[in-house]
Amino acid sequence: MTVQFSPAAGRDRFVGSAVSRVDGPAKVTGLAKYAGEFAAPDLAYGVVVSSAIAKGSIRSIDASAAEAVSGVIKVITHENRPATSDNPEDYQDAVAPPGAPFQALATDRIVFSGQPVALVVAEDFETARYAASLVRVDYGVVAPRTDLAAQAPESYDPPMKRSGIKPPPEPWGDAETAFDAAEIRVNGQYRMADEHHNPMEPHASTVVVEKDGTYTVYDKIQGVSNTHDYIASAFGLKPEQVRVLNPYLGGGFGSGLRPQYQLFLAMLAAKDLGRSVRVTLTRDQMWSFTYRSEALQTVSLGADRSGKLTALRHDAVQGTSSYEDYQEVVVNWSGVLYDCDNVKLTYSLAKLDTPTPGDMRAPGAVTGVYAIETAMDELAYATGQDPIQLRLKNYTESDPTEEKPFGSKALKECFREGAERFGWSRRNPQPRSMREGRELVGWGMATGIWESMMMQSSAHAVLTADGRLEVGNQTGDIGTGTYTILTQIAADTLGLPLDHVTTKLGDTQLAKAPVAGGSWTAASSGTAVMKACRSIAEQAFKLARGMDNSPLANADFERVVFSNGRIELAGDPAKSVALTDVLKATGTAKLEATGEAAPDKDFAKEYEAYTHSAIFVEVKIDEELGQVRCTRVVSAIAAGKILNLKTARSQILGGIVMGVGSALHEESMLDHRIGRFMNHNLGEYHVPVNADIHDIDVIFVDEEDKANPLGVKGLGEIGIVGVAAAISNAVFHATGKRIRHLPITPDKILADD
Ligand code: MOS
C-alpha cells in the first residue's frame, strides 16, 4: 500500500529530527484501510458463535433455526467443517510457542471460554449476527481450572523451550545460604492481573477469492508473512496461491503477532463457498484469545547494611493453556539488572483452561520488572538508602547472566537526567511526609529494561528516472512509525526530499521481512532499507562517474555526498550532478536493489544489547476515597540512536499510559466457577482515558551503540517496563502501605492491612 508525504521544505537530514508521520494524513482522513474494511464483490459476512462454557464438549449443536433465516448462506460447525491439514505442526506460525495450536471447529471439545463453536455466514453482517444468536448448543460441562494460585502447586518446567525466549540462567553462588546469612532481608510475593491488549481495531480478516482461484487476504496481523505461511500450510495451498496484505494496524501490542481464529474461519468459509468472506470479531470476543497472563512471583533480596546485594532470588509461576506451553522471559531481568554473587532465578508454567496467553507489550519484562523493582524499593527502605543510590551501588556494566559487557548502557545518565527533571532531590524519603490539601503525595522511581533485538530482514528499493524512490518490505507498521522512519532513512541515504520517497509495507509481494514485534523493526527493516538505498547510491555513482565530462570523473564513492537530489564531491558542492540527470544521461529507466539485514554475529559474541530507562512518578492519593492519580511521570530512556524524536516520544508516551493501566486500572477478572473473563468490555475493563493521564515528560539520553549500522536499539516496549513498579513505589511513599497486587484499585487503598 502506498503512503506519501507532503513536502517538508528545505531539510536535508531527516534522521534524528521530529518528522511528522508520513501516514498521518491517510489515518486522520480515513483513507487508511484496515483488514475489516476492504471491499470485495459479492462479499459474504461470517459471525462467530462463541462457547458459553470453558471446558467440556459439544453434545449437540442445532443450527436449523439459523439456517432458516433468509440470507443465511451456511452455518459451519465441527460437524460439517471442510477438512484442513491434519498435521498440528501445519498450524504452528512463526512465533508459536511449543504445543498444538488451537484449530477452530476441529472437534467437539471445548478448551476455553469463548471458543468458536460455529461460523454463521450470510449475505450481510446483520443477518449473520441475528442468525448466530439462534444457534443452540448443548454442552457437556467439565469444571474448568482457571485459578493460577490453585494450579501453581502443579507447575512444571516447560519441556520444550519457546524459540527466542531464554530460559532462566543456571544459578550462581548459593542464594539460599546467602539470603539466610544476610544482614538485611526483604522478601515479598507479587501479583499482577491478567490483562488484555485491547487495540482500538478488533481482529478482522477479509478473504477475497480471485477469479483465477487465488486468495487475497486482508488480515489484522503484525506481519503478513506469518499469515501467509500459516494459511498456505493449514489449507495445503501453494505459496503463490495466497497474497496477504495489511497496510495498517489499529493497534496490536502483540495481539496481532499470531494468526487468530477469525482468519482461519474466514479462509475456511471462503474456500468452502468459493466466495469472498469477512469475519470481524466483537469487542467481547477480543477476550477469547491471547492475553497477558499474570504470574505468581516471589522475590527475596539479601544485602549488607550498605545496601550491597548479597543474595537475589526471583521465582515465577505463570499460566499457560492446556494445549500450548506459552513462555516469556519473566525472571531473567533481575539477573541482568544487578550485580550480585548469589543468584537463583526460576520460572515454571501452570496449565489453565484459558486460551493460550500471548505476547503483550514488553511480555515478561512488564511482569518480572514490576516484582524486582518493587522489591528493590523495599530494600531501599530496609537499608535506609535512597532508591537511586541503592541501584547505583548494585549497578553492573556487564550482563551477569551471560558474563558479557553491554554494548552500551547509559542507565546512569537516565538516573541523573530523570532525577534532575523530576526534582527528585526535593523528595522527603519518609512515607506519608508529603501532602497537598486533602491528598497524600508520593514520589517513587524504578528502572526499566528490554532486550534490544534484530531479525533477519530484507527490503527492496527502486529509484526511477523522475528522481522518485520507492522502498518497502513485508513488515507491519503497528502504529510505531515504521513508515516514517523508513522514509527518513531512505531519503537521507540518497539525499532526497521526503516527498520523493514512498514507503510500502504489509504486502507479501514486497521483500521478505518478519512480523513487527519485540521492538526489533527499526533495527531490522531500517538497516535493510539503508543497505538497499546504499546499493542504489553506489550504482548511481558509478553511472555518474562514467558520464561525458563528469564532474565526478576522478572521485571515489567514499568522497561523495548525496544531498538535495544530487551527488556532490565532499567539500566541493560545485562539482555535482543531479540523480535525475545521471539516469537520463545514461538512458537508465530505474535503479533497484535489495538490502539484507541480519544480526551482527561478531557483536553478539562479545556484547549483550539492552535498552534501559529510569521512571520517576508522582501520585496523589485521596485516602478517604481510595483514589490514586498518577499526576506526573518523567521517563528517561537509553535506547541508542533516536531516529525520529516525535514518533519515538509517542512510543514512550503510549508505553507509559499502558503502564498506568496495569498499575491502576486494567484487570481481566476470571470467574473461576465458569472459567470466563467476566468484564469483557471497555466499560468494565478500564483502559486509561485522558482523565487518567496527566503530565508525562520523556527524555532520551545520549547513547551510542554498535549492534547495527544505524545504532538504534528499539523503542516500542521499553516505555512500559518499570512504570507499574514506579507507581506502586510512589503509592508506598505516599501512604506507607506496601500493596503487592496490581492493579492498585481504591479497595486496596482503603483496606485495613
Ligand atoms: Mo510486541 S508484544 O512483540 O508486539
PDB file of N, CA and C in Angstrom, residues 467-532:
ATOM      1  N   GLY A 467      13.451  10.739 -10.370  1.00  0.00           N
ATOM      2  CA  GLY A 467      14.058  11.080  -9.083  1.00  0.00           C
ATOM      3  C   GLY A 467      13.237  10.625  -7.889  1.00  0.00           C
ATOM      4  N   ARG A 468      12.276   9.756  -8.156  1.00  0.00           N
ATOM      5  CA  ARG A 468      11.446   9.260  -7.045  1.00  0.00           C
ATOM      6  C   ARG A 468      11.909   7.877  -6.617  1.00  0.00           C
ATOM      7  N   LEU A 469      11.804   7.672  -5.331  1.00  0.00           N
ATOM      8  CA  LEU A 469      12.309   6.430  -4.744  1.00  0.00           C
ATOM      9  C   LEU A 469      11.165   5.703  -4.052  1.00  0.00           C
ATOM     10  N   GLU A 470      11.115   4.399  -4.284  1.00  0.00           N
ATOM     11  CA  GLU A 470      10.141   3.597  -3.555  1.00  0.00           C
ATOM     12  C   GLU A 470      10.899   2.523  -2.781  1.00  0.00           C
ATOM     13  N   VAL A 471      10.575   2.394  -1.493  1.00  0.00           N
ATOM     14  CA  VAL A 471      11.211   1.351  -0.679  1.00  0.00           C
ATOM     15  C   VAL A 471      10.116   0.559   0.017  1.00  0.00           C
ATOM     16  N   GLY A 472      10.443  -0.637   0.442  1.00  0.00           N
ATOM     17  CA  GLY A 472       9.433  -1.372   1.195  1.00  0.00           C
ATOM     18  C   GLY A 472       9.816  -2.785   1.513  1.00  0.00           C
ATOM     19  N   ASN A 473       9.016  -3.362   2.414  1.00  0.00           N
ATOM     20  CA  ASN A 473       9.102  -4.789   2.690  1.00  0.00           C
ATOM     21  C   ASN A 473       7.806  -5.262   3.343  1.00  0.00           C
ATOM     22  N   GLN A 474       7.792  -6.531   3.772  1.00  0.00           N
ATOM     23  CA  GLN A 474       6.545  -7.139   4.245  1.00  0.00           C
ATOM     24  C   GLN A 474       6.162  -6.753   5.666  1.00  0.00           C
ATOM     25  N   THR A 475       7.041  -6.142   6.400  1.00  0.00           N
ATOM     26  CA  THR A 475       6.760  -5.933   7.821  1.00  0.00           C
ATOM     27  C   THR A 475       5.564  -5.004   8.022  1.00  0.00           C
ATOM     28  N   GLY A 476       5.021  -4.988   9.219  1.00  0.00           N
ATOM     29  CA  GLY A 476       3.868  -4.144   9.511  1.00  0.00           C
ATOM     30  C   GLY A 476       4.279  -2.884  10.248  1.00  0.00           C
ATOM     31  N   ASP A 477       3.578  -1.774   9.962  1.00  0.00           N
ATOM     32  CA  ASP A 477       3.703  -0.601  10.826  1.00  0.00           C
ATOM     33  C   ASP A 477       2.588  -0.738  11.845  1.00  0.00           C
ATOM     34  N   ILE A 478       2.939  -1.123  13.066  1.00  0.00           N
ATOM     35  CA  ILE A 478       1.917  -1.420  14.062  1.00  0.00           C
ATOM     36  C   ILE A 478       1.496  -0.161  14.822  1.00  0.00           C
ATOM     37  N   GLY A 479       1.766   0.983  14.190  1.00  0.00           N
ATOM     38  CA  GLY A 479       1.427   2.262  14.819  1.00  0.00           C
ATOM     39  C   GLY A 479       2.647   2.933  15.410  1.00  0.00           C
ATOM     40  N   THR A 480       3.780   2.260  15.284  1.00  0.00           N
ATOM     41  CA  THR A 480       5.009   2.737  15.906  1.00  0.00           C
ATOM     42  C   THR A 480       5.702   3.833  15.104  1.00  0.00           C
ATOM     43  N   GLY A 481       5.355   3.955  13.824  1.00  0.00           N
ATOM     44  CA  GLY A 481       6.003   4.976  12.992  1.00  0.00           C
ATOM     45  C   GLY A 481       6.965   4.397  11.975  1.00  0.00           C
ATOM     46  N   THR A 482       6.796   3.114  11.668  1.00  0.00           N
ATOM     47  CA  THR A 482       7.735   2.446  10.762  1.00  0.00           C
ATOM     48  C   THR A 482       7.742   3.069   9.365  1.00  0.00           C
ATOM     49  N   TYR A 483       6.567   3.403   8.825  1.00  0.00           N
ATOM     50  CA  TYR A 483       6.534   4.078   7.516  1.00  0.00           C
ATOM     51  C   TYR A 483       7.435   5.313   7.541  1.00  0.00           C
ATOM     52  N   THR A 484       7.332   6.045   8.637  1.00  0.00           N
ATOM     53  CA  THR A 484       8.018   7.333   8.717  1.00  0.00           C
ATOM     54  C   THR A 484       9.533   7.167   8.844  1.00  0.00           C
ATOM     55  N   ILE A 485       9.963   6.288   9.736  1.00  0.00           N
ATOM     56  CA  ILE A 485      11.418   6.166   9.915  1.00  0.00           C
ATOM     57  C   ILE A 485      12.079   5.552   8.682  1.00  0.00           C
ATOM     58  N   LEU A 486      11.380   4.630   8.017  1.00  0.00           N
ATOM     59  CA  LEU A 486      11.975   4.044   6.806  1.00  0.00           C
ATOM     60  C   LEU A 486      12.072   5.103   5.709  1.00  0.00           C
ATOM     61  N   THR A 487      11.062   5.961   5.633  1.00  0.00           N
ATOM     62  CA  THR A 487      11.087   7.061   4.665  1.00  0.00           C
ATOM     63  C   THR A 487      12.262   7.997   4.962  1.00  0.00           C
ATOM     64  N   GLN A 488      12.462   8.307   6.232  1.00  0.00           N
ATOM     65  CA  GLN A 488      13.579   9.178   6.630  1.00  0.00           C
ATOM     66  C   GLN A 488      14.929   8.556   6.262  1.00  0.00           C
ATOM     67  N   ILE A 489      15.071   7.272   6.587  1.00  0.00           N
ATOM     68  CA  ILE A 489      16.347   6.592   6.324  1.00  0.00           C
ATOM     69  C   ILE A 489      16.633   6.570   4.824  1.00  0.00           C
ATOM     70  N   ALA A 490      15.597   6.245   4.041  1.00  0.00           N
ATOM     71  CA  ALA A 490      15.772   6.179   2.588  1.00  0.00           C
ATOM     72  C   ALA A 490      16.112   7.554   2.028  1.00  0.00           C
ATOM     73  N   ALA A 491      15.391   8.572   2.474  1.00  0.00           N
ATOM     74  CA  ALA A 491      15.621   9.928   1.971  1.00  0.00           C
ATOM     75  C   ALA A 491      17.044  10.381   2.279  1.00  0.00           C
ATOM     76  N   ASP A 492      17.495  10.130   3.503  1.00  0.00           N
ATOM     77  CA  ASP A 492      18.838  10.566   3.870  1.00  0.00           C
ATOM     78  C   ASP A 492      19.923   9.789   3.127  1.00  0.00           C
ATOM     79  N   THR A 493      19.697   8.503   2.941  1.00  0.00           N
ATOM     80  CA  THR A 493      20.751   7.695   2.309  1.00  0.00           C
ATOM     81  C   THR A 493      20.995   8.150   0.876  1.00  0.00           C
ATOM     82  N   LEU A 494      19.919   8.570   0.203  1.00  0.00           N
ATOM     83  CA  LEU A 494      20.079   9.003  -1.185  1.00  0.00           C
ATOM     84  C   LEU A 494      19.966  10.524  -1.345  1.00  0.00           C
ATOM     85  N   GLY A 495      19.895  11.240  -0.218  1.00  0.00           N
ATOM     86  CA  GLY A 495      19.855  12.703  -0.292  1.00  0.00           C
ATOM     87  C   GLY A 495      18.644  13.238  -1.023  1.00  0.00           C
ATOM     88  N   LEU A 496      17.502  12.624  -0.790  1.00  0.00           N
ATOM     89  CA  LEU A 496      16.268  13.040  -1.466  1.00  0.00           C
ATOM     90  C   LEU A 496      15.349  13.760  -0.489  1.00  0.00           C
ATOM     91  N   PRO A 497      14.476  14.631  -1.033  1.00  0.00           N
ATOM     92  CA  PRO A 497      13.447  15.195  -0.159  1.00  0.00           C
ATOM     93  C   PRO A 497      12.460  14.092   0.260  1.00  0.00           C
ATOM     94  N   LEU A 498      11.843  14.263   1.427  1.00  0.00           N
ATOM     95  CA  LEU A 498      10.925  13.233   1.921  1.00  0.00           C
ATOM     96  C   LEU A 498       9.798  12.940   0.942  1.00  0.00           C
ATOM     97  N   ASP A 499       9.325  13.980   0.276  1.00  0.00           N
ATOM     98  CA  ASP A 499       8.163  13.765  -0.593  1.00  0.00           C
ATOM     99  C   ASP A 499       8.526  13.055  -1.894  1.00  0.00           C
ATOM    100  N   HIS A 500       9.800  12.752  -2.081  1.00  0.00           N
ATOM    101  CA  HIS A 500      10.195  11.937  -3.230  1.00  0.00           C
ATOM    102  C   HIS A 500      10.299  10.459  -2.872  1.00  0.00           C
ATOM    103  N   VAL A 501      10.038  10.161  -1.604  1.00  0.00           N
ATOM    104  CA  VAL A 501      10.187   8.773  -1.148  1.00  0.00           C
ATOM    105  C   VAL A 501       8.819   8.202  -0.774  1.00  0.00           C
ATOM    106  N   THR A 502       8.527   7.042  -1.300  1.00  0.00           N
ATOM    107  CA  THR A 502       7.296   6.329  -0.953  1.00  0.00           C
ATOM    108  C   THR A 502       7.683   5.024  -0.278  1.00  0.00           C
ATOM    109  N   THR A 503       7.085   4.760   0.876  1.00  0.00           N
ATOM    110  CA  THR A 503       7.365   3.505   1.581  1.00  0.00           C
ATOM    111  C   THR A 503       6.131   2.616   1.529  1.00  0.00           C
ATOM    112  N   LYS A 504       6.348   1.376   1.146  1.00  0.00           N
ATOM    113  CA  LYS A 504       5.254   0.400   1.112  1.00  0.00           C
ATOM    114  C   LYS A 504       5.541  -0.713   2.104  1.00  0.00           C
ATOM    115  N   LEU A 505       4.525  -1.076   2.855  1.00  0.00           N
ATOM    116  CA  LEU A 505       4.682  -2.134   3.858  1.00  0.00           C
ATOM    117  C   LEU A 505       3.462  -3.046   3.849  1.00  0.00           C
ATOM    118  N   GLY A 506       3.609  -4.198   4.498  1.00  0.00           N
ATOM    119  CA  GLY A 506       2.454  -5.041   4.752  1.00  0.00           C
ATOM    120  C   GLY A 506       1.851  -5.684   3.523  1.00  0.00           C
ATOM    121  N   ASP A 507       2.670  -6.285   2.680  1.00  0.00           N
ATOM    122  CA  ASP A 507       2.185  -6.943   1.471  1.00  0.00           C
ATOM    123  C   ASP A 507       3.183  -8.058   1.154  1.00  0.00           C
ATOM    124  N   THR A 508       2.668  -9.282   0.993  1.00  0.00           N
ATOM    125  CA  THR A 508       3.597 -10.394   0.749  1.00  0.00           C
ATOM    126  C   THR A 508       4.270 -10.299  -0.612  1.00  0.00           C
ATOM    127  N   GLN A 509       3.831  -9.386  -1.469  1.00  0.00           N
ATOM    128  CA  GLN A 509       4.547  -9.206  -2.735  1.00  0.00           C
ATOM    129  C   GLN A 509       5.808  -8.359  -2.569  1.00  0.00           C
ATOM    130  N   LEU A 510       5.998  -7.805  -1.381  1.00  0.00           N
ATOM    131  CA  LEU A 510       7.190  -6.998  -1.128  1.00  0.00           C
ATOM    132  C   LEU A 510       8.308  -7.883  -0.572  1.00  0.00           C
ATOM    133  N   ALA A 511       9.461  -7.276  -0.359  1.00  0.00           N
ATOM    134  CA  ALA A 511      10.639  -8.036   0.108  1.00  0.00           C
ATOM    135  C   ALA A 511      10.377  -8.682   1.464  1.00  0.00           C
ATOM    136  N   LYS A 512      10.972  -9.831   1.654  1.00  0.00           N
ATOM    137  CA  LYS A 512      10.686 -10.647   2.836  1.00  0.00           C
ATOM    138  C   LYS A 512      11.111  -9.964   4.140  1.00  0.00           C
ATOM    139  N   ALA A 513      10.219 -10.034   5.114  1.00  0.00           N
ATOM    140  CA  ALA A 513      10.535  -9.494   6.440  1.00  0.00           C
ATOM    141  C   ALA A 513       9.599 -10.159   7.444  1.00  0.00           C
ATOM    142  N   PRO A 514      10.038 -10.283   8.694  1.00  0.00           N
ATOM    143  CA  PRO A 514       9.219 -10.971   9.699  1.00  0.00           C
ATOM    144  C   PRO A 514       8.149 -10.057  10.298  1.00  0.00           C
ATOM    145  N   VAL A 515       7.409 -10.581  11.255  1.00  0.00           N
ATOM    146  CA  VAL A 515       6.422  -9.771  11.978  1.00  0.00           C
ATOM    147  C   VAL A 515       7.125  -8.608  12.667  1.00  0.00           C
ATOM    148  N   ALA A 516       6.364  -7.548  12.883  1.00  0.00           N
ATOM    149  CA  ALA A 516       6.866  -6.431  13.670  1.00  0.00           C
ATOM    150  C   ALA A 516       6.556  -6.724  15.124  1.00  0.00           C
ATOM    151  N   GLY A 517       7.584  -6.881  15.917  1.00  0.00           N
ATOM    152  CA  GLY A 517       7.403  -7.174  17.335  1.00  0.00           C
ATOM    153  C   GLY A 517       8.739  -7.070  18.019  1.00  0.00           C
ATOM    154  N   GLY A 518       8.714  -7.228  19.339  1.00  0.00           N
ATOM    155  CA  GLY A 518       9.970  -7.282  20.080  1.00  0.00           C
ATOM    156  C   GLY A 518      10.809  -6.025  19.995  1.00  0.00           C
ATOM    157  N   SER A 519      10.247  -4.949  19.474  1.00  0.00           N
ATOM    158  CA  SER A 519      10.989  -3.685  19.277  1.00  0.00           C
ATOM    159  C   SER A 519      12.173  -3.861  18.327  1.00  0.00           C
ATOM    160  N   TRP A 520      12.074  -4.846  17.418  1.00  0.00           N
ATOM    161  CA  TRP A 520      13.224  -5.107  16.541  1.00  0.00           C
ATOM    162  C   TRP A 520      13.080  -4.487  15.145  1.00  0.00           C
ATOM    163  N   THR A 521      11.958  -3.854  14.843  1.00  0.00           N
ATOM    164  CA  THR A 521      11.700  -3.468  13.458  1.00  0.00           C
ATOM    165  C   THR A 521      12.577  -2.316  12.976  1.00  0.00           C
ATOM    166  N   ALA A 522      12.829  -1.333  13.825  1.00  0.00           N
ATOM    167  CA  ALA A 522      13.660  -0.200  13.390  1.00  0.00           C
ATOM    168  C   ALA A 522      15.053  -0.699  13.021  1.00  0.00           C
ATOM    169  N   ALA A 523      15.624  -1.548  13.883  1.00  0.00           N
ATOM    170  CA  ALA A 523      16.970  -2.059  13.609  1.00  0.00           C
ATOM    171  C   ALA A 523      16.960  -2.945  12.364  1.00  0.00           C
ATOM    172  N   SER A 524      15.951  -3.808  12.247  1.00  0.00           N
ATOM    173  CA  SER A 524      15.956  -4.818  11.196  1.00  0.00           C
ATOM    174  C   SER A 524      15.562  -4.220   9.842  1.00  0.00           C
ATOM    175  N   SER A 525      14.345  -3.692   9.751  1.00  0.00           N
ATOM    176  CA  SER A 525      13.904  -3.129   8.476  1.00  0.00           C
ATOM    177  C   SER A 525      14.661  -1.855   8.146  1.00  0.00           C
ATOM    178  N   GLY A 526      15.006  -1.087   9.176  1.00  0.00           N
ATOM    179  CA  GLY A 526      15.758   0.152   8.946  1.00  0.00           C
ATOM    180  C   GLY A 526      17.103  -0.126   8.297  1.00  0.00           C
ATOM    181  N   THR A 527      17.806  -1.119   8.803  1.00  0.00           N
ATOM    182  CA  THR A 527      19.109  -1.468   8.233  1.00  0.00           C
ATOM    183  C   THR A 527      18.944  -2.003   6.812  1.00  0.00           C
ATOM    184  N   ALA A 528      17.916  -2.829   6.601  1.00  0.00           N
ATOM    185  CA  ALA A 528      17.693  -3.382   5.259  1.00  0.00           C
ATOM    186  C   ALA A 528      17.405  -2.272   4.247  1.00  0.00           C
ATOM    187  N   VAL A 529      16.587  -1.300   4.634  1.00  0.00           N
ATOM    188  CA  VAL A 529      16.280  -0.177   3.739  1.00  0.00           C
ATOM    189  C   VAL A 529      17.540   0.640   3.467  1.00  0.00           C
ATOM    190  N   MET A 530      18.306   0.887   4.512  1.00  0.00           N
ATOM    191  CA  MET A 530      19.534   1.659   4.322  1.00  0.00           C
ATOM    192  C   MET A 530      20.487   0.949   3.352  1.00  0.00           C
ATOM    193  N   LYS A 531      20.595  -0.367   3.508  1.00  0.00           N
ATOM    194  CA  LYS A 531      21.504  -1.109   2.623  1.00  0.00           C
ATOM    195  C   LYS A 531      21.014  -1.110   1.182  1.00  0.00           C
ATOM    196  N   ALA A 532      19.709  -1.260   0.999  1.00  0.00           N
ATOM    197  CA  ALA A 532      19.162  -1.230  -0.360  1.00  0.00           C
ATOM    198  C   ALA A 532      19.442   0.129  -1.006  1.00  0.00           C
TER     199      ALA A 532
END
